[in-house]
Amino acid sequence: MDISKKIAELKQDPEFAANVGMILIHNGIVRGWSRGTHADVSGIEIQADHKKIEELRQEHEQMDGIYKIVVHANEGTFKPGDDVLFLIVAGDIRENVKACLASLLDRVKSEAFTKKEIFA
């Protein structure tokens, strides 16, 4: 996903300026090491439950002050440095947008993503 292009598309919405004072972005990238052991990782296999991700997106878009949320989840086999998850949260003020992004990220990772590390 081209983040700049997606933000430009969001800004074309005639209601954008009246509702958005902040956009936060998460760009999840494959690390070259395992979170638990710090062992070298040569890749990762990811499966995404797109139905669950959409449910979470819709749920979080109903939070106070949130105007739009865009989620793009890649799945398949990836190498370190590859992009795997994009979240864009647009809303009114930082307290609302930060809380929404944090909650959405944690829930997508715990409820809609499975991954298997491939060790070097």
N, CA, C and O of each residue as an XYZ file, in Angstrom:
480
protein
N       0.839     -1.172      0.000
C       0.000      0.000      0.000
C       0.887      1.239      0.000
O       1.897      1.293      0.702
N       0.507      2.215     -0.780
C       1.204      3.497     -0.813
C       0.512      4.412      0.208
O      -0.586      4.913     -0.033
N       1.175      4.616      1.344
C       0.568      5.381      2.437
C       0.263      6.818      2.007
O      -0.820      7.325      2.297
N       1.178      7.467      1.338
C       0.950      8.848      0.898
C      -0.266      8.943     -0.016
O      -1.073      9.865      0.105
N      -0.391      7.992     -0.924
C      -1.531      7.982     -1.843
C      -2.829      7.772     -1.079
O      -3.830      8.429     -1.363
N      -2.819      6.860     -0.111
C      -4.027      6.575      0.665
C      -4.442      7.794      1.486
O      -5.633      8.089      1.582
N      -3.496      8.497      2.073
C      -3.817      9.711      2.837
C      -4.377     10.779      1.899
O      -5.337     11.466      2.247
N      -3.790     10.923      0.725
C      -4.298     11.891     -0.252
C      -5.739     11.556     -0.624
O      -6.558     12.461     -0.787
N      -6.061     10.272     -0.762
C      -7.434      9.858     -1.057
C      -8.366     10.230      0.093
O      -9.465     10.734     -0.139
N      -7.936      9.985      1.325
C      -8.759     10.344      2.486
C      -9.047     11.841      2.509
O     -10.158     12.259      2.837
N      -8.055     12.641      2.163
C      -8.205     14.096      2.194
C      -9.153     14.616      1.112
O      -9.611     15.756      1.195
N      -9.447     13.811      0.117
C     -10.396     14.210     -0.924
C     -11.839     14.183     -0.425
O     -12.716     14.787     -1.042
N     -12.089     13.498      0.671
C     -13.421     13.429      1.260
C     -13.822     14.840      1.696
O     -13.080     15.476      2.445
N     -14.970     15.345      1.250
C     -15.366     16.712      1.591
C     -15.540     16.947      3.098
O     -15.480     18.093      3.544
N     -15.748     15.911      3.875
C     -15.935     16.042      5.318
C     -14.629     15.886      6.101
O     -14.613     16.043      7.322
N     -13.543     15.578      5.401
C     -12.268     15.292      6.062
C     -11.822     16.437      6.978
O     -11.599     16.219      8.169
N     -11.692     17.626      6.448
C     -11.145     18.749      7.217
C     -12.005     19.110      8.423
O     -11.489     19.602      9.426
N     -13.297     18.873      8.334
C     -14.192     19.183      9.446
C     -14.121     18.144     10.559
O     -14.609     18.389     11.662
N     -13.522     16.991     10.286
C     -13.535     15.889     11.248
C     -12.170     15.372     11.671
O     -12.072     14.587     12.614
N     -11.117     15.802     10.988
C      -9.806     15.208     11.238
C      -8.796     16.273     11.652
O      -8.600     17.277     10.968
N      -8.160     16.016     12.804
C      -7.078     16.858     13.283
C      -5.798     16.072     13.446
O      -4.753     16.631     13.779
N      -5.881     14.755     13.209
C      -4.694     13.916     13.372
C      -4.874     12.607     12.611
O      -5.966     12.040     12.559
N      -3.786     12.151     12.030
C      -3.721     10.817     11.430
C      -2.521     10.118     12.051
O      -1.423     10.671     12.105
N      -2.744      8.906     12.515
C      -1.636      8.061     12.981
C      -1.539      6.858     12.073
O      -2.548      6.338     11.596
N      -0.308      6.418     11.837
C      -0.052      5.308     10.933
C       0.824      4.274     11.630
O       1.795      4.608     12.308
N       0.454      3.013     11.445
C       1.305      1.901     11.868
C       1.748      1.191     10.597
O       0.923      0.845      9.751
N       3.052      0.976     10.467
C       3.600      0.222      9.348
C       4.383     -0.931      9.956
O       5.541     -0.766     10.341
N       3.753     -2.096     10.042
C       4.397     -3.278     10.614
C       5.350     -3.903      9.617
O       4.994     -4.155      8.465
N       6.563     -4.149     10.075
C       7.648     -4.650      9.221
C       8.221     -5.920      9.839
O       8.319     -6.024     11.062
N       8.598     -6.879      9.011
C       9.223     -8.106      9.492
C      10.594     -7.774     10.086
O      11.438     -7.155      9.438
N      10.792     -8.206     11.346
C      12.098     -8.036     11.999
C      13.044     -9.152     11.562
O      12.604    -10.208     11.106
N      14.324     -8.913     11.704
C      15.333     -9.914     11.377
C      15.693    -10.793     12.565
O      16.639    -11.578     12.504
N      14.924    -10.654     13.655
C      15.185    -11.445     14.860
C      13.870    -11.745     15.561
O      12.895    -11.004     15.436
N      13.865    -12.842     16.298
C      12.676    -13.282     17.018
C      12.457    -12.421     18.254
O      13.400    -12.105     18.980
N      11.227    -12.053     18.480
C      10.890    -11.215     19.637
C      11.244    -11.903     20.956
O      11.750    -11.256     21.873
N      10.987    -13.191     21.056
C      11.216    -13.909     22.313
C      12.666    -14.225     22.609
O      13.134    -14.014     23.728
N      13.387    -14.732     21.610
C      14.746    -15.233     21.850
C      15.836    -14.381     21.205
O      17.019    -14.562     21.494
N      15.452    -13.477     20.355
C      16.377    -12.660     19.562
C      17.202    -13.487     18.580
O      18.212    -13.016     18.056
N      16.763    -14.727     18.332
C      17.429    -15.555     17.324
C      17.193    -14.938     15.943
O      16.156    -14.323     15.693
N      18.177    -15.114     15.049
C      18.055    -14.577     13.695
C      16.881    -15.229     12.969
O      16.679    -16.441     13.046
N      16.119    -14.408     12.268
C      14.962    -14.864     11.494
C      15.235    -14.552     10.029
O      15.617    -13.433      9.687
N      15.036    -15.547      9.162
C      15.234    -15.314      7.733
C      13.924    -14.999      7.027
O      13.916    -14.542      5.884
N      12.821    -15.246      7.717
C      11.521    -14.953      7.120
C      10.400    -15.224      8.090
O      10.621    -15.627      9.232
N       9.192    -14.996      7.616
C       8.008    -15.225      8.434
C       6.850    -15.590      7.524
O       6.714    -15.054      6.424
N       6.019    -16.506      7.994
C       4.788    -16.859      7.282
C       3.630    -16.261      8.060
O       3.499    -16.482      9.263
N       2.796    -15.505      7.372
C       1.689    -14.811      8.023
C       0.373    -15.195      7.363
O       0.252    -15.254      6.140
N      -0.610    -15.455      8.226
C      -1.987    -15.636      7.775
C      -2.827    -14.569      8.463
O      -2.690    -14.329      9.663
N      -3.690    -13.936      7.691
C      -4.551    -12.881      8.223
C      -6.011    -13.291      8.047
O      -6.417    -13.748      6.978
N      -6.787    -13.121      9.108
C      -8.228    -13.359      9.056
C      -8.874    -12.032      8.635
O      -9.165    -11.179      9.473
N      -9.088    -11.877      7.343
C      -9.555    -10.602      6.807
C     -10.970    -10.247      7.277
O     -11.298     -9.070      7.429
N     -11.796    -11.255      7.503
C     -13.147    -10.994      8.022
C     -13.056    -10.406      9.427
O     -13.741     -9.430      9.733
N     -12.229    -10.981     10.274
C     -12.061    -10.476     11.639
C     -11.439     -9.084     11.614
O     -11.838     -8.214     12.388
N     -10.471     -8.869     10.737
C      -9.840     -7.549     10.627
C     -10.887     -6.503     10.268
O     -10.886     -5.409     10.833
N     -11.779     -6.824      9.337
C     -12.824     -5.873      8.947
C     -13.785     -5.618     10.115
O     -14.221     -4.485     10.321
N     -14.111     -6.650     10.866
C     -14.966     -6.452     12.050
C     -14.293     -5.508     13.044
O     -14.937     -4.609     13.586
N     -13.011     -5.711     13.280
C     -12.275     -4.851     14.207
C     -12.183     -3.419     13.681
O     -12.304     -2.462     14.446
N     -11.971     -3.280     12.385
C     -11.911     -1.945     11.779
C     -13.223     -1.207     11.987
O     -13.232     -0.047     12.400
N     -14.330     -1.880     11.701
C     -15.641     -1.255     11.866
C     -15.917     -0.913     13.332
O     -16.434      0.162     13.635
N     -15.573     -1.820     14.227
C     -15.774     -1.581     15.660
C     -14.990     -0.348     16.117
O     -15.527      0.511     16.816
N     -13.740     -0.268     15.725
C     -12.894      0.850     16.154
C     -13.290      2.168     15.482
O     -13.086      3.239     16.053
N     -13.843      2.093     14.296
C     -14.277      3.305     13.611
C     -15.457      3.962     14.337
O     -15.772      5.126     14.087
N     -16.104      3.218     15.229
C     -17.214      3.757     16.018
C     -16.745      4.439     17.302
O     -17.557      5.027     18.017
N     -15.463      4.369     17.600
C     -14.945      4.991     18.819
C     -15.068      6.516     18.732
O     -15.079      7.092     17.645
N     -15.160      7.152     19.904
C     -15.279      8.607     19.970
C     -14.178      9.300     19.174
O     -12.995      9.002     19.338
N     -14.584     10.225     18.312
C     -13.638     11.063     17.596
C     -12.987     10.442     16.385
O     -12.202     11.109     15.711
N     -13.283      9.183     16.077
C     -12.631      8.518     14.945
C     -13.465      8.723     13.688
O     -14.670      8.472     13.672
N     -12.802      9.178     12.647
C     -13.489      9.473     11.388
C     -13.365      8.329     10.385
O     -14.372      7.859      9.856
N     -12.155      7.884     10.123
C     -11.934      6.791      9.162
C     -10.747      5.951      9.597
O      -9.784      6.449     10.181
N     -10.843      4.663      9.295
C      -9.729      3.736      9.524
C      -9.510      2.939      8.247
O     -10.455      2.449      7.629
N      -8.254      2.821      7.869
C      -7.863      1.989      6.728
C      -6.924      0.910      7.256
O      -5.984      1.197      7.997
N      -7.192     -0.336      6.866
C      -6.340     -1.464      7.256
C      -5.947     -2.213      5.990
O      -6.785     -2.504      5.135
N      -4.669     -2.516      5.887
C      -4.176     -3.342      4.782
C      -3.237     -4.388      5.383
O      -2.169     -4.057      5.897
N      -3.650     -5.652      5.312
C      -2.860     -6.746      5.877
C      -2.396     -7.668      4.761
O      -3.206     -8.213      4.011
N      -1.091     -7.836      4.661
C      -0.520     -8.775      3.700
C      -0.440    -10.152      4.340
O      -0.309    -10.277      5.558
N      -0.518    -11.169      3.519
C      -0.281    -12.517      4.033
C       0.537    -13.300      3.032
O       0.543    -13.020      1.833
N       1.232    -14.302      3.572
C       2.135    -15.089      2.757
C       3.462    -15.214      3.466
O       3.529    -15.136      4.693
N       4.518    -15.408      2.697
C       5.864    -15.547      3.246
C       6.650    -14.273      2.935
O       6.666    -13.796      1.800
N       7.295    -13.739      3.959
C       8.004    -12.475      3.843
C       9.392    -12.582      4.433
O       9.676    -13.477      5.230
N      10.256    -11.660      4.035
C      11.621    -11.615      4.560
C      11.783    -10.362      5.420
O      10.977     -9.437      5.319
N      12.806    -10.322      6.257
C      13.032     -9.125      7.069
C      13.069     -7.863      6.208
O      13.678     -7.828      5.139
N      12.403     -6.841      6.707
C      12.305     -5.578      5.994
C      11.020     -5.414      5.200
O      10.674     -4.301      4.802
N      10.307     -6.518      4.963
C       9.050     -6.440      4.209
C       7.937     -5.849      5.069
O       7.889     -6.061      6.281
N       7.042     -5.102      4.417
C       5.856     -4.557      5.079
C       4.795     -5.644      5.185
O       4.556     -6.385      4.232
N       4.156     -5.734      6.361
C       3.111     -6.745      6.520
C       1.767     -6.189      6.981
O       0.729     -6.784      6.692
N       1.764     -5.062      7.692
C       0.506     -4.538      8.199
C       0.531     -3.015      8.211
O       1.442     -2.398      8.763
N      -0.486     -2.420      7.592
C      -0.660     -0.972      7.620
C      -1.973     -0.654      8.312
O      -3.009     -1.237      7.993
N      -1.928      0.270      9.258
C      -3.133      0.804      9.889
C      -3.068      2.318      9.760
O      -2.047      2.926     10.082
N      -4.130      2.920      9.302
C      -4.239      4.377      9.241
C      -5.490      4.754     10.014
O      -6.591      4.317      9.676
N      -5.323      5.566     11.056
C      -6.449      6.015     11.865
C      -6.518      7.534     11.777
O      -5.565      8.227     12.134
N      -7.646      8.047     11.301
C      -7.876      9.487     11.184
C      -8.986      9.881     12.147
O     -10.052      9.266     12.175
N      -8.715     10.919     12.936
C      -9.723     11.347     13.894
C      -9.499     12.765     14.361
O      -8.677     13.506     13.822
N     -10.264     13.120     15.389
C     -10.314     14.515     15.805
C      -9.116     14.981     16.620
O      -8.439     15.928     16.221
N      -8.837     14.344     17.746
C      -7.766     14.794     18.641
C      -6.872     13.625     19.025
O      -7.275     12.465     18.936
N      -5.651     13.941     19.454
C      -4.644     12.905     19.679
C      -5.060     11.869     20.716
O      -4.755     10.686     20.562
N      -5.750     12.295     21.764
C      -6.129     11.317     22.797
C      -7.018     10.224     22.210
O      -6.860      9.051     22.548
N      -7.942     10.594     21.344
C      -8.832      9.614     20.724
C      -8.109      8.766     19.678
O      -8.296      7.551     19.617
N      -7.293      9.409     18.868
C      -6.625      8.695     17.780
C      -5.565      7.736     18.324
O      -5.459      6.601     17.860
N      -4.785      8.186     19.302
C      -3.750      7.318     19.891
C      -4.369      6.089     20.549
O      -3.889      4.971     20.359
N      -5.429      6.294     21.319
C      -6.078      5.167     22.004
C      -6.654      4.180     20.996
O      -6.553      2.968     21.182
N      -7.251      4.693     19.937
C      -7.839      3.836     18.913
C      -6.772      3.012     18.211
O      -6.921      1.799     18.064
N      -5.698      3.662     17.777
C      -4.640      2.934     17.077
C      -4.041      1.853     17.962
O      -3.820      0.731     17.506
N      -3.777      2.175     19.221
C      -3.184      1.194     20.130
C      -4.108     -0.016     20.304
O      -3.654     -1.159     20.244
N      -5.381      0.232     20.515
C      -6.337     -0.855     20.690
C      -6.479     -1.689     19.422
O      -6.453     -2.919     19.474
N      -6.629     -1.021     18.292
C      -6.786     -1.733     17.023
C      -5.568     -2.597     16.722
O      -5.713     -3.759     16.344
N      -4.389     -2.050     16.883
C      -3.167     -2.802     16.616
C      -3.078     -4.041     17.504
O      -2.818     -5.140     17.015
N      -3.288     -3.866     18.790
C      -3.204     -4.997     19.716
C      -4.225     -6.075     19.372
O      -3.915     -7.265     19.421
N      -5.419     -5.670     19.031
C      -6.473     -6.655     18.739
C      -6.254     -7.347     17.398
O      -6.475     -8.553     17.288
N      -5.829     -6.613     16.382
C      -5.545     -7.254     15.093
C      -4.446     -8.288     15.272
O      -4.562     -9.414     14.786
N      -3.379     -7.911     15.967
C      -2.252     -8.834     16.152
C      -2.653    -10.058     16.971
O      -2.194    -11.164     16.686
N      -3.501     -9.881     17.982
C      -3.852    -11.014     18.851
C      -5.029    -11.830     18.332
O      -5.109    -13.028     18.603
N      -5.943    -11.210     17.591
C      -7.171    -11.904     17.197
C      -7.256    -12.274     15.718
O      -8.062    -13.124     15.342
N      -6.436    -11.648     14.876
C      -6.622    -11.852     13.433
C      -5.359    -12.201     12.673
O      -5.403    -12.360     11.453
N      -4.235    -12.324     13.360
C      -2.954    -12.640     12.723
C      -2.378    -13.906     13.325
O      -2.391    -14.078     14.544
N      -1.878    -14.784     12.488
C      -1.047    -15.885     12.960
C       0.250    -15.818     12.165
O       0.255    -15.505     10.974
N       1.349    -16.119     12.850
C       2.633    -16.057     12.154
C       3.522    -17.176     12.622
O       3.427    -17.659     13.750
N       4.390    -17.570     11.718
C       5.371    -18.614     11.996
C       6.715    -18.085     11.518
O       6.903    -17.795     10.336
N       7.635    -17.966     12.449
C       8.964    -17.472     12.097
C       9.766    -18.584     11.409
O       9.634    -19.763     11.736
N      10.591    -18.176     10.460
C      11.496    -19.091      9.763
C      12.912    -18.674     10.212
O      13.360    -17.555      9.964
N      13.576    -19.596     10.864
C      14.891    -19.256     11.432
C      16.014    -19.496     10.441
O      15.990    -20.431      9.641
N      17.000    -18.611     10.528
C      18.145    -18.649      9.614
C      18.936    -19.929      9.769
O      19.934    -20.125      9.075
